[in-house]
Coordinates of C-alpha atoms (C1' of nucleotides) in Angstrom, one line a residue:
Chain A
M1 CA -20.4 -20.4 -30.1
G2 CA -23.9 -20.7 -28.9
T3 CA -26.0 -17.5 -29.1
T4 CA -28.4 -18.8 -26.3
Q5 CA -30.5 -16.0 -24.9
L6 CA -29.7 -14.4 -21.5
E7 CA -32.4 -15.1 -19.2
S8 CA -33.9 -12.2 -16.9
V9 CA -32.3 -13.4 -13.7
P10 CA -31.0 -11.1 -11.0
E11 CA -27.6 -12.1 -11.8
P12 CA -25.5 -9.2 -14.1
K13 CA -25.6 -9.8 -17.7
Y14 CA -21.9 -9.3 -17.9
W15 CA -21.2 -12.1 -15.1
H16 CA -23.8 -14.4 -17.0
L17 CA -21.7 -13.8 -20.8
K18 CA -18.7 -14.3 -19.0
T19 CA -19.4 -17.7 -18.0
V20 CA -21.0 -18.6 -21.2
L21 CA -18.1 -17.1 -22.9
A22 CA -15.6 -19.1 -20.6
E23 CA -17.7 -22.3 -21.3
A24 CA -17.4 -21.5 -25.0
L25 CA -13.5 -20.9 -24.5
D26 CA -12.8 -24.4 -23.2
S27 CA -15.1 -26.7 -25.5
E28 CA -14.9 -24.4 -28.9
F29 CA -11.9 -22.8 -29.0
S30 CA -7.8 -23.7 -28.8
V31 CA -5.3 -21.6 -27.7
G32 CA -4.1 -18.8 -30.2
E33 CA -7.4 -18.8 -32.2
I34 CA -9.0 -15.1 -32.4
L35 CA -12.4 -14.5 -31.5
P36 CA -15.0 -12.4 -33.1
N37 CA -14.5 -8.6 -32.9
E38 CA -16.0 -7.2 -29.8
R39 CA -19.3 -5.4 -31.9
D40 CA -20.1 -8.8 -33.6
L41 CA -19.7 -10.7 -30.2
A42 CA -22.3 -7.9 -28.5
A43 CA -24.5 -8.2 -31.3
R44 CA -24.5 -12.1 -31.0
F45 CA -25.4 -11.9 -27.5
G46 CA -27.9 -8.9 -27.9
V47 CA -26.1 -6.9 -25.6
A48 CA -24.3 -3.5 -25.7
R49 CA -20.7 -3.3 -26.3
A50 CA -19.7 -2.0 -23.1
T51 CA -21.5 -4.9 -21.4
L52 CA -19.6 -7.2 -23.6
R53 CA -16.2 -5.7 -22.7
Q54 CA -16.9 -6.0 -19.3
A55 CA -17.0 -9.7 -19.5
L56 CA -13.9 -9.7 -21.6
E57 CA -12.0 -7.7 -19.2
Q58 CA -12.7 -10.1 -16.4
L59 CA -11.5 -13.1 -18.7
E60 CA -8.5 -10.9 -19.7
L61 CA -7.9 -10.2 -16.0
E62 CA -8.1 -14.2 -15.0
G63 CA -5.3 -14.9 -18.2
R64 CA -8.1 -16.9 -20.5
L65 CA -8.1 -14.0 -23.3
Q66 CA -5.4 -11.6 -24.6
R67 CA -6.7 -8.4 -26.0
R68 CA -4.8 -6.3 -28.7
R69 CA -5.9 -3.0 -29.8
G70 CA -5.6 -3.2 -33.7
V71 CA -5.2 -6.6 -33.8
G72 CA -8.3 -8.5 -32.0
T73 CA -9.1 -10.9 -28.9
T74 CA -7.0 -14.3 -28.6
V75 CA -7.5 -17.3 -26.6
A76 CA -4.6 -16.8 -24.0
P77 CA -2.3 -20.1 -23.3
P78 CA -2.5 -21.4 -19.7
R79 CA -0.7 -19.0 -17.2
M80 CA 3.1 -19.7 -16.9
G81 CA 4.5 -20.8 -13.6
V82 CA 7.3 -18.2 -13.1
D83 CA 9.8 -19.5 -10.3
L84 CA 10.6 -17.1 -7.8
G85 CA 12.6 -19.5 -5.8
S86 CA 12.7 -20.0 -2.2
P87 CA 13.5 -17.5 0.1
R88 CA 17.1 -17.5 1.9
Q89 CA 18.4 -18.7 -1.6
N90 CA 20.5 -16.3 -3.5
W91 CA 21.1 -13.0 -4.6
P92 CA 19.4 -11.3 -7.6
G93 CA 21.5 -12.6 -11.0
T94 CA 23.1 -15.2 -9.2
G95 CA 23.5 -18.6 -11.7
D96 CA 21.8 -19.2 -15.2
D97 CA 18.7 -17.2 -14.3
A98 CA 16.1 -15.3 -16.9
W99 CA 16.9 -11.8 -16.1
R100 CA 18.3 -9.4 -18.4
A101 CA 20.3 -6.4 -17.0
A102 CA 19.2 -3.3 -18.9
D103 CA 20.8 -0.4 -17.3
C104 CA 22.4 1.1 -13.9
M105 CA 22.5 4.6 -12.7
Q106 CA 23.0 6.1 -9.5
T107 CA 20.4 8.1 -8.0
L108 CA 18.3 8.8 -4.7
A109 CA 15.9 6.0 -3.9
P110 CA 12.1 7.0 -3.3
V111 CA 11.2 7.4 0.5
A112 CA 9.2 4.1 0.5
V113 CA 12.6 2.5 -0.5
A114 CA 15.0 4.3 1.4
R115 CA 13.0 3.4 4.7
L116 CA 12.8 -0.5 3.3
L117 CA 16.6 -0.1 2.9
E118 CA 17.1 1.7 6.4
E119 CA 18.9 4.3 4.7
D120 CA 19.3 8.0 4.6
P121 CA 17.0 9.2 1.6
A122 CA 19.5 11.6 0.8
Q123 CA 21.8 9.0 0.3
T124 CA 22.2 8.0 -3.3
V125 CA 22.0 4.4 -4.4
H126 CA 22.8 2.2 -7.5
L127 CA 19.6 1.7 -9.4
V128 CA 19.6 -1.5 -11.8
R129 CA 17.0 -2.1 -14.1
R130 CA 16.2 -5.4 -15.5
S131 CA 14.0 -7.1 -17.4
R132 CA 12.9 -11.0 -17.5
V133 CA 11.6 -13.0 -20.4
S134 CA 10.1 -16.2 -20.3
R135 CA 8.9 -18.3 -23.3
G136 CA 9.5 -15.5 -25.5
Q137 CA 7.5 -13.1 -23.8
P138 CA 8.4 -10.1 -21.2
V139 CA 6.8 -11.4 -18.0
A140 CA 8.5 -8.8 -15.5
A141 CA 10.2 -5.6 -15.2
E142 CA 12.4 -4.8 -12.0
L143 CA 14.2 -2.1 -10.5
L144 CA 16.9 -3.1 -8.1
Y145 CA 17.9 -0.5 -5.1
V146 CA 21.7 -1.5 -4.1
T147 CA 23.2 0.5 -1.2
E148 CA 26.4 2.1 -2.0
A149 CA 28.0 0.4 1.3
A150 CA 27.1 -3.2 -0.1
V151 CA 29.0 -2.8 -3.2
P152 CA 32.1 -0.3 -1.9
E153 CA 34.3 -1.3 -4.8
L154 CA 31.8 0.3 -7.4
S155 CA 32.1 3.6 -5.6
G156 CA 35.2 5.2 -7.4
I157 CA 34.3 3.3 -10.7
D158 CA 33.2 5.3 -13.6
A159 CA 32.0 2.6 -15.5
P160 CA 29.7 3.8 -18.5
A161 CA 25.8 3.6 -17.2
G162 CA 24.3 0.5 -18.8
P163 CA 24.2 -3.0 -18.9
A164 CA 27.9 -3.7 -18.5
R165 CA 27.7 -1.7 -15.1
A166 CA 24.5 -3.5 -14.1
R167 CA 26.3 -6.6 -14.4
A168 CA 29.4 -5.2 -12.1
V169 CA 26.7 -4.0 -9.6
L170 CA 25.3 -7.6 -9.7
R171 CA 28.6 -9.2 -9.4
E172 CA 29.8 -6.9 -6.5
L173 CA 26.8 -7.9 -4.5
Q174 CA 27.1 -11.6 -5.3
R175 CA 30.3 -11.6 -3.0
L176 CA 28.5 -10.5 -0.3
D177 CA 27.3 -13.3 2.2
L178 CA 23.6 -13.3 1.7
E179 CA 21.7 -13.5 5.3
G180 CA 18.4 -13.9 4.4
E181 CA 15.6 -12.1 2.0
D182 CA 11.9 -11.4 2.8
R183 CA 9.4 -10.6 0.4
S184 CA 5.7 -9.5 0.0
V185 CA 3.4 -9.7 -3.3
E186 CA 0.6 -7.7 -3.9
L187 CA -1.7 -6.0 -6.7
A188 CA -0.7 -3.0 -8.4
S189 CA -1.3 -1.7 -11.6
A190 CA 1.4 -1.0 -14.3
R191 CA 3.2 2.4 -14.4
A192 CA 3.4 3.8 -18.0
D193 CA 7.1 2.5 -18.4
D194 CA 6.8 -0.7 -16.9
A195 CA 3.7 -1.1 -19.1
K196 CA 5.8 -0.4 -22.2
E197 CA 8.4 -2.8 -21.0
L198 CA 5.5 -5.7 -20.4
D199 CA 3.9 -4.8 -23.7
R200 CA 0.8 -3.9 -21.8
L201 CA -1.6 -0.4 -21.5
P202 CA -0.5 1.6 -18.3
G203 CA -2.8 0.6 -15.5
A204 CA -2.7 -3.3 -16.4
P205 CA -3.0 -5.6 -13.5
V206 CA 0.6 -6.4 -12.1
L207 CA 1.8 -8.5 -9.3
L208 CA 4.4 -6.1 -7.3
V209 CA 7.0 -8.5 -5.6
T210 CA 9.0 -6.5 -3.2
T211 CA 12.3 -8.3 -1.7
R212 CA 14.7 -7.2 0.5
Y213 CA 18.0 -9.1 0.6
F214 CA 20.1 -8.7 4.0
A215 CA 23.5 -8.8 4.2
Q216 CA 26.2 -7.4 7.0
G217 CA 23.6 -7.1 9.4
R218 CA 21.2 -4.8 7.6
T219 CA 19.2 -4.4 4.1
A220 CA 21.7 -4.3 1.4
A221 CA 19.4 -4.2 -1.5
V222 CA 15.5 -4.0 -2.2
S223 CA 14.0 -5.2 -5.4
M224 CA 10.8 -4.1 -6.7
A225 CA 9.6 -6.3 -9.6
T226 CA 6.4 -5.9 -11.5
Y227 CA 5.2 -9.1 -13.0
R228 CA 2.1 -9.2 -15.7
A229 CA -0.5 -10.8 -13.8
D230 CA -2.6 -11.8 -16.8
T231 CA 0.1 -14.5 -17.8
C232 CA 2.1 -15.3 -15.1
R233 CA 1.4 -17.5 -11.6
L234 CA 4.3 -16.5 -9.5
T235 CA 5.8 -20.4 -8.0
F236 CA 7.8 -20.8 -4.6
G237 CA 9.5 -23.7 -4.3
D238 CA 9.4 -26.8 -6.8
S239 CA 6.1 -26.3 -8.4
G240 CA 7.5 -24.1 -11.5
D241 CA 6.5 -26.7 -14.1
V242 CA 3.2 -28.3 -12.8
E243 CA 0.0 -27.5 -14.8
I244 CA -2.4 -26.3 -12.4
H245 CA -5.4 -25.4 -14.8
D246 CA -5.9 -27.1 -17.8
G247 CA -8.4 -25.0 -19.4
T248 CA -11.0 -25.0 -16.8
S249 CA -11.4 -22.1 -14.1
P250 CA -8.8 -22.2 -11.2
Q251 CA -11.1 -22.2 -8.8
A252 CA -13.5 -25.1 -10.2
Q253 CA -16.3 -25.7 -7.6
A254 CA -16.3 -28.8 -5.4
S255 CA -19.6 -29.5 -4.5
Chain B
M1 CA -9.7 19.0 -3.7
G2 CA -8.9 20.9 -6.6
T3 CA -11.1 21.4 -9.4
T4 CA -8.3 21.8 -11.9
Q5 CA -9.1 21.4 -15.6
L6 CA -8.0 18.4 -17.5
E7 CA -5.9 19.4 -20.4
S8 CA -6.2 18.0 -23.7
V9 CA -3.3 15.4 -23.8
P10 CA -3.2 12.2 -25.7
E11 CA -2.9 10.5 -21.9
P12 CA -6.8 9.2 -21.4
K13 CA -8.5 11.1 -18.9
Y14 CA -9.1 8.4 -16.4
W15 CA -5.3 8.1 -16.1
H16 CA -5.1 11.4 -15.5
L17 CA -8.2 11.8 -13.1
K18 CA -6.5 8.7 -11.3
T19 CA -3.5 10.5 -10.9
V20 CA -4.9 13.6 -9.7
L21 CA -7.1 11.9 -7.0
A22 CA -4.5 9.9 -5.9
E23 CA -2.5 13.2 -5.2
A24 CA -5.8 14.4 -3.3
L25 CA -5.8 11.2 -1.1
D26 CA -2.3 11.6 0.0
S27 CA -2.7 15.5 0.6
E28 CA -6.3 16.3 1.5
F29 CA -8.0 13.2 3.0
S30 CA -7.3 10.8 5.9
V31 CA -8.0 7.1 6.3
G32 CA -12.0 6.5 6.5
E33 CA -12.8 9.9 5.4
I34 CA -15.8 9.5 2.7
L35 CA -15.5 11.2 -0.7
P36 CA -18.3 13.2 -2.6
N37 CA -20.8 10.7 -4.4
E38 CA -19.6 9.6 -8.1
R39 CA -22.1 11.9 -9.6
D40 CA -20.8 14.8 -7.8
L41 CA -17.3 14.2 -8.3
A42 CA -17.9 13.6 -12.5
A43 CA -19.4 16.9 -12.3
R44 CA -16.8 18.4 -10.6
F45 CA -14.4 17.4 -13.0
G46 CA -16.1 17.8 -16.1
V47 CA -16.4 14.2 -17.0
A48 CA -19.0 11.4 -17.5
R49 CA -19.8 9.1 -14.4
A50 CA -18.5 6.4 -16.5
T51 CA -14.9 7.8 -17.1
L52 CA -14.9 9.0 -13.2
R53 CA -15.8 5.4 -12.4
Q54 CA -12.9 4.1 -14.3
A55 CA -10.2 6.1 -12.3
L56 CA -12.0 5.0 -9.0
E57 CA -12.1 1.6 -10.0
Q58 CA -8.3 1.6 -10.6
L59 CA -7.5 3.3 -7.2
E60 CA -9.9 0.5 -5.3
L61 CA -7.6 -2.2 -6.9
E62 CA -4.8 -0.3 -5.6
G63 CA -6.3 -0.3 -2.0
R64 CA -6.3 3.3 -1.9
L65 CA -10.3 3.5 -2.1
Q66 CA -13.0 1.1 -0.8
R67 CA -16.4 1.7 -2.5
R68 CA -19.6 0.1 -1.1
R69 CA -22.9 -0.1 -2.4
G70 CA -25.2 2.1 -0.5
V71 CA -22.6 3.4 1.4
G72 CA -20.4 5.5 -0.4
T73 CA -16.6 5.7 -1.3
T74 CA -14.1 5.9 1.7
V75 CA -10.3 6.4 1.6
A76 CA -9.0 2.9 2.8
P77 CA -6.1 2.3 5.2
P78 CA -2.5 1.2 3.7
R79 CA -2.7 -2.8 3.0
M80 CA -2.0 -4.9 5.7
G81 CA 0.8 -7.4 5.3
V82 CA -0.7 -10.6 5.8
D83 CA 2.0 -13.3 6.7
L84 CA 1.9 -16.8 4.5
G85 CA 5.2 -17.7 6.4
S86 CA 8.0 -19.7 5.1
P87 CA 7.9 -22.5 3.4
R88 CA 8.6 -26.0 4.8
Q89 CA 7.3 -24.4 7.8
N90 CA 4.1 -26.0 9.1
W91 CA 0.7 -27.6 8.4
P92 CA -2.3 -25.4 8.0
G93 CA -3.7 -24.8 11.4
T94 CA -0.2 -25.1 13.3
G95 CA -0.4 -22.8 16.4
D96 CA -1.9 -19.4 16.8
D97 CA -3.0 -18.7 13.4
A98 CA -5.7 -16.6 12.6
W99 CA -7.7 -19.3 10.9
R100 CA -11.3 -20.2 12.0
A101 CA -12.3 -23.5 10.8
A102 CA -15.8 -23.5 9.3
D103 CA -17.0 -26.6 8.0
C104 CA -15.7 -29.9 6.7
M105 CA -17.2 -32.4 4.2
Q106 CA -16.3 -35.2 2.1
T107 CA -16.7 -35.1 -1.5
L108 CA -14.9 -35.8 -5.0
A109 CA -12.1 -33.0 -5.4
P110 CA -12.5 -30.9 -9.0
V111 CA -10.1 -32.8 -11.4
A112 CA -7.4 -29.9 -11.4
V113 CA -7.2 -30.4 -7.6
A114 CA -7.3 -34.1 -8.2
R115 CA -4.2 -33.9 -10.4
L116 CA -2.2 -31.7 -7.7
L117 CA -3.0 -34.2 -5.4
E118 CA -1.9 -37.1 -7.4
E119 CA -5.2 -38.7 -6.8
D120 CA -7.8 -40.7 -8.6
P121 CA -10.5 -38.3 -9.3
A122 CA -13.3 -40.7 -8.5
Q123 CA -11.4 -41.1 -4.6
T124 CA -13.4 -38.6 -2.0
V125 CA -11.3 -36.3 -0.2
H126 CA -11.9 -34.3 3.0
L127 CA -13.0 -30.7 2.3
V128 CA -12.3 -28.3 4.9
R129 CA -13.3 -24.9 4.8
R130 CA -11.6 -21.8 6.7
S131 CA -11.6 -18.5 6.7
R132 CA -9.0 -15.9 8.3
V133 CA -9.9 -12.4 9.8
S134 CA -7.0 -10.0 10.4
R135 CA -8.0 -6.7 12.3
G136 CA -11.5 -7.2 12.4
Q137 CA -11.6 -7.5 8.6
P138 CA -12.2 -11.0 6.7
V139 CA -9.1 -11.4 4.8
A140 CA -9.3 -15.0 3.0
A141 CA -11.4 -18.0 2.4
E142 CA -9.8 -21.2 1.8
L143 CA -10.8 -24.6 0.7
L144 CA -8.3 -27.3 1.8
Y145 CA -8.7 -30.6 0.3
V146 CA -7.1 -33.4 2.3
T147 CA -6.7 -37.0 1.1
E148 CA -8.4 -39.5 3.1
A149 CA -4.8 -41.6 3.0
A150 CA -3.2 -38.6 4.8
V151 CA -5.6 -39.2 7.7
P152 CA -6.9 -42.7 8.2
E153 CA -7.9 -42.0 11.3
L154 CA -10.9 -40.4 10.3
S155 CA -12.0 -42.9 7.8
G156 CA -14.4 -44.5 9.9
I157 CA -15.3 -41.6 12.0
D158 CA -18.7 -39.9 11.8
A159 CA -18.1 -36.7 13.4
P160 CA -21.2 -34.3 12.4
A161 CA -20.0 -32.4 9.4
G162 CA -19.0 -28.8 10.8
P163 CA -16.0 -26.9 12.7
A164 CA -15.5 -29.7 15.0
R165 CA -15.0 -32.1 12.3
A166 CA -12.6 -29.5 10.7
R167 CA -10.7 -29.2 13.5
A168 CA -10.4 -33.0 14.0
V169 CA -8.9 -33.3 10.3
L170 CA -6.5 -30.6 11.1
R171 CA -5.5 -32.1 14.4
E172 CA -5.0 -35.5 12.5
L173 CA -2.8 -33.8 9.6
Q174 CA -0.6 -32.4 12.2
R175 CA 0.3 -35.8 13.5
L176 CA 2.0 -36.4 9.8
D177 CA 5.7 -35.4 9.2
L178 CA 5.6 -32.3 6.9
E179 CA 8.0 -33.2 4.6
G180 CA 7.9 -29.7 2.4
E181 CA 5.5 -27.7 0.6
D182 CA 5.4 -25.5 -2.5
R183 CA 3.1 -22.6 -3.3
S184 CA 2.0 -20.3 -6.4
V185 CA 0.1 -16.9 -6.2
E186 CA -2.0 -15.8 -9.1
L187 CA -4.5 -13.3 -9.8
A188 CA -8.2 -14.3 -9.9
S189 CA -11.5 -13.1 -9.5
A190 CA -13.7 -14.0 -6.6
R191 CA -16.3 -16.8 -7.1
A192 CA -19.9 -16.1 -5.7
D193 CA -19.1 -17.8 -2.5
D194 CA -15.8 -16.4 -1.8
A195 CA -16.9 -13.0 -2.6
K196 CA -19.9 -13.2 -0.2
E197 CA -17.3 -14.5 2.7
L198 CA -14.9 -11.5 1.7
D199 CA -17.5 -8.9 1.8
R200 CA -17.1 -8.0 -1.9
L201 CA -19.2 -8.5 -5.0
P202 CA -18.5 -11.4 -7.3
G203 CA -15.5 -11.1 -9.8
A204 CA -14.0 -8.7 -7.1
P205 CA -10.0 -9.2 -7.6
V206 CA -8.1 -11.8 -5.2
L207 CA -4.9 -13.4 -4.8
L208 CA -5.6 -17.1 -5.4
V209 CA -2.6 -19.0 -3.1
T210 CA -1.9 -22.6 -3.9
T211 CA -0.2 -24.8 -1.5
R212 CA 0.5 -28.2 -2.0
Y213 CA 1.7 -30.1 1.2
F214 CA 3.5 -33.1 1.1
A215 CA 3.9 -35.8 3.3
Q216 CA 4.9 -39.7 3.5
G217 CA 6.3 -39.5 -0.1
R218 CA 3.2 -38.1 -1.4
T219 CA 1.1 -34.6 -1.8
A220 CA -1.0 -35.1 1.5
A221 CA -3.0 -32.1 1.1
V222 CA -3.7 -29.1 -1.2
S223 CA -4.9 -25.7 0.0
M224 CA -6.6 -23.0 -2.3
A225 CA -6.9 -19.8 -0.4
T226 CA -8.6 -16.9 -1.9
Y227 CA -6.9 -13.4 -0.5
R228 CA -8.7 -9.9 -1.0
A229 CA -6.4 -8.1 -3.4
D230 CA -7.5 -4.9 -2.5
T231 CA -6.5 -5.2 0.9
C232 CA -3.9 -7.5 1.3
R233 CA 0.0 -7.4 0.8
L234 CA 1.1 -11.1 0.9
T235 CA 4.3 -11.4 3.1
F236 CA 6.9 -14.1 3.1
G237 CA 9.6 -14.2 5.6
D238 CA 10.0 -11.8 8.7
S239 CA 8.5 -8.5 7.0
G240 CA 5.1 -9.0 8.1
D241 CA 4.9 -5.8 10.4
V242 CA 6.8 -3.8 7.9
E243 CA 5.0 -0.6 6.4
I244 CA 5.9 -0.4 2.8
H245 CA 3.8 2.5 1.3
D246 CA 2.9 4.7 3.9
G247 CA 0.3 6.8 1.7
T248 CA 2.6 7.5 -1.1
S249 CA 2.3 5.3 -4.3
P250 CA 3.9 1.7 -3.9
Q251 CA 6.0 2.3 -7.0
A252 CA 6.7 6.0 -6.7
Q253 CA 9.1 6.8 -9.3
A254 CA 12.8 7.1 -8.8
S255 CA 14.4 9.6 -11.4
Chain C
dG1 C1' -8.0 2.7 -45.7
dA2 C1' -10.0 -0.7 -43.1
dG3 C1' -10.7 -3.1 -39.3
dT4 C1' -9.5 -3.9 -34.4
dG5 C1' -9.9 -2.7 -29.4
dG6 C1' -9.6 1.7 -26.1
dT7 C1' -11.9 5.9 -24.6
dC8 C1' -16.0 8.6 -23.6
dT9 C1' -20.5 10.7 -23.3
dA10 C1' -25.4 11.5 -21.3
dG11 C1' -28.4 9.5 -20.2
dA12 C1' -31.4 5.2 -17.4
dC13 C1' -32.7 1.8 -14.0
dC14 C1' -31.5 -1.3 -10.7
dA15 C1' -29.9 -3.4 -5.8
dC16 C1' -28.3 -1.9 -1.6
dG17 C1' -27.8 0.6 3.0
dG18 C1' -29.4 3.6 5.9
dT19 C1' -33.2 6.9 7.7
Chain D
dC1 C1' -38.0 6.9 1.8
dC2 C1' -33.8 8.9 0.2
dG3 C1' -28.9 8.8 -1.7
dT4 C1' -25.2 5.5 -2.8
dG5 C1' -22.6 2.7 -5.8
dG6 C1' -23.5 -1.3 -9.6
dT7 C1' -25.3 -2.2 -14.2
dC8 C1' -26.6 -1.2 -19.0
dT9 C1' -27.7 1.3 -23.3
dA10 C1' -26.7 3.2 -28.0
dG11 C1' -24.2 5.7 -29.5
dA12 C1' -19.6 8.7 -31.0
dC13 C1' -14.6 9.1 -31.8
dC14 C1' -9.6 8.1 -31.2
dA15 C1' -5.3 5.2 -31.4
dC16 C1' -3.4 1.4 -33.2
dT17 C1' -1.9 -2.5 -36.5
dC18 C1' -1.9 -4.5 -40.9
dT19 C1' -2.4 -4.8 -45.7

DNA sequence: GAGTGGTCTAGACCACGGT
DNA sequence: CCGTGGTCTAGACCACTCT
């Protein structure tokens, strides 16, 4: 890695630094390799540690680096494509998907979710927690809210809260005709519990995918899935296994 | 806004601060209102300015605040739903969409794009730039790469580079049968030119939406659209005009 | 215990938008 | 011009992981 002096340009140092580091990552490092520690790197580039960290943060945000406290900074593999399927496709849990049902309880939905469900906020719902693992890494944590009306068979059942009950709810759900779904994606930061499940620190950037499932002329379920933004590229359609970046920046300039 | 002392908990100060501020935003501020400046806020909470800024950064990332140099920090409106349509729907530029064609030139595609186009990297392509405005705000900047094979009528035409030529390319494209498309969404940081167009600083978080358009048995065009992550919620399907948050955190806890 | 990244401080100066 | 947020510094201490 070069130790080129930073010129005195109006461009912020951390920005320039990020560019230099990104080029070094492409040319001189391979996936999984560990970088020198932050103090050494800062000294090598003649900047304060905070400035260096600003550059590293951006690179981590872009999925180029992975930093772990007590361990070090490593070169991250290209983001993995995570398939979200096509709309109007299927219920959660259909087929051989990568989700692991973790738990299920009855609870009141948050008001925002109740509104999406077109449900009385005082009405309890089934809350299924699932997590998704891809290539040995946790990539998403989901809260799936299911109206009791959608799975009437379960109302009287006292299955013990836990994975078994979660699977029972999903099974019942799949007996309904799925009439459609709609989705939205936005940037958020991980809540403490999601962060833990995703093996990140609280506040880590995540992609929040909200899906509404329609059946019987109403909203039967709402899923709020939290994907690691640093390691995941959400794919729709059949482009899941196509490599887009290949080391270089995803937005390499044209001209 | 309260000036409650921060307790000495193992929880980071900036995290706690963020929570306190978020609650204050919900209860004591209205959209568009300007907050006290950073130095005053830091003093009021008894923390260093850098610590306060860490909290503000997170809130801005979550779309709760808007900060502008030389102006101040204001309370942001809820994110706007930006419709990306359903897959297998239509070509870019079809119908009364919100895109404004800005420019068009012939150029070599970056290697990553050439791979998506299944095209020889030495083959020139049409590059259309468009920008999208919603509710008076710029929300996205797009680079649309169109293979010359897809719009053969244009090969000999010497229309002046500019909006007119861009529209001509789009018009030609729409004469093809669209056989399908696929999409991916990932977090990125704005390049300098995109940042300028989006009225943000370079490095601002954006959602990079990559779309491949298929026609005549091959990839006819690739779009790389950069959406402001702070102000946009990308929607698929017909949930575009549904308010999800309503002030409270999008991930309000259930239990 | 040694070494890592994460948090925090108290300053300084710069770039920008309005006046 | 002033006030704002943006960048940067040179330290300090903490939380975590590994040996």
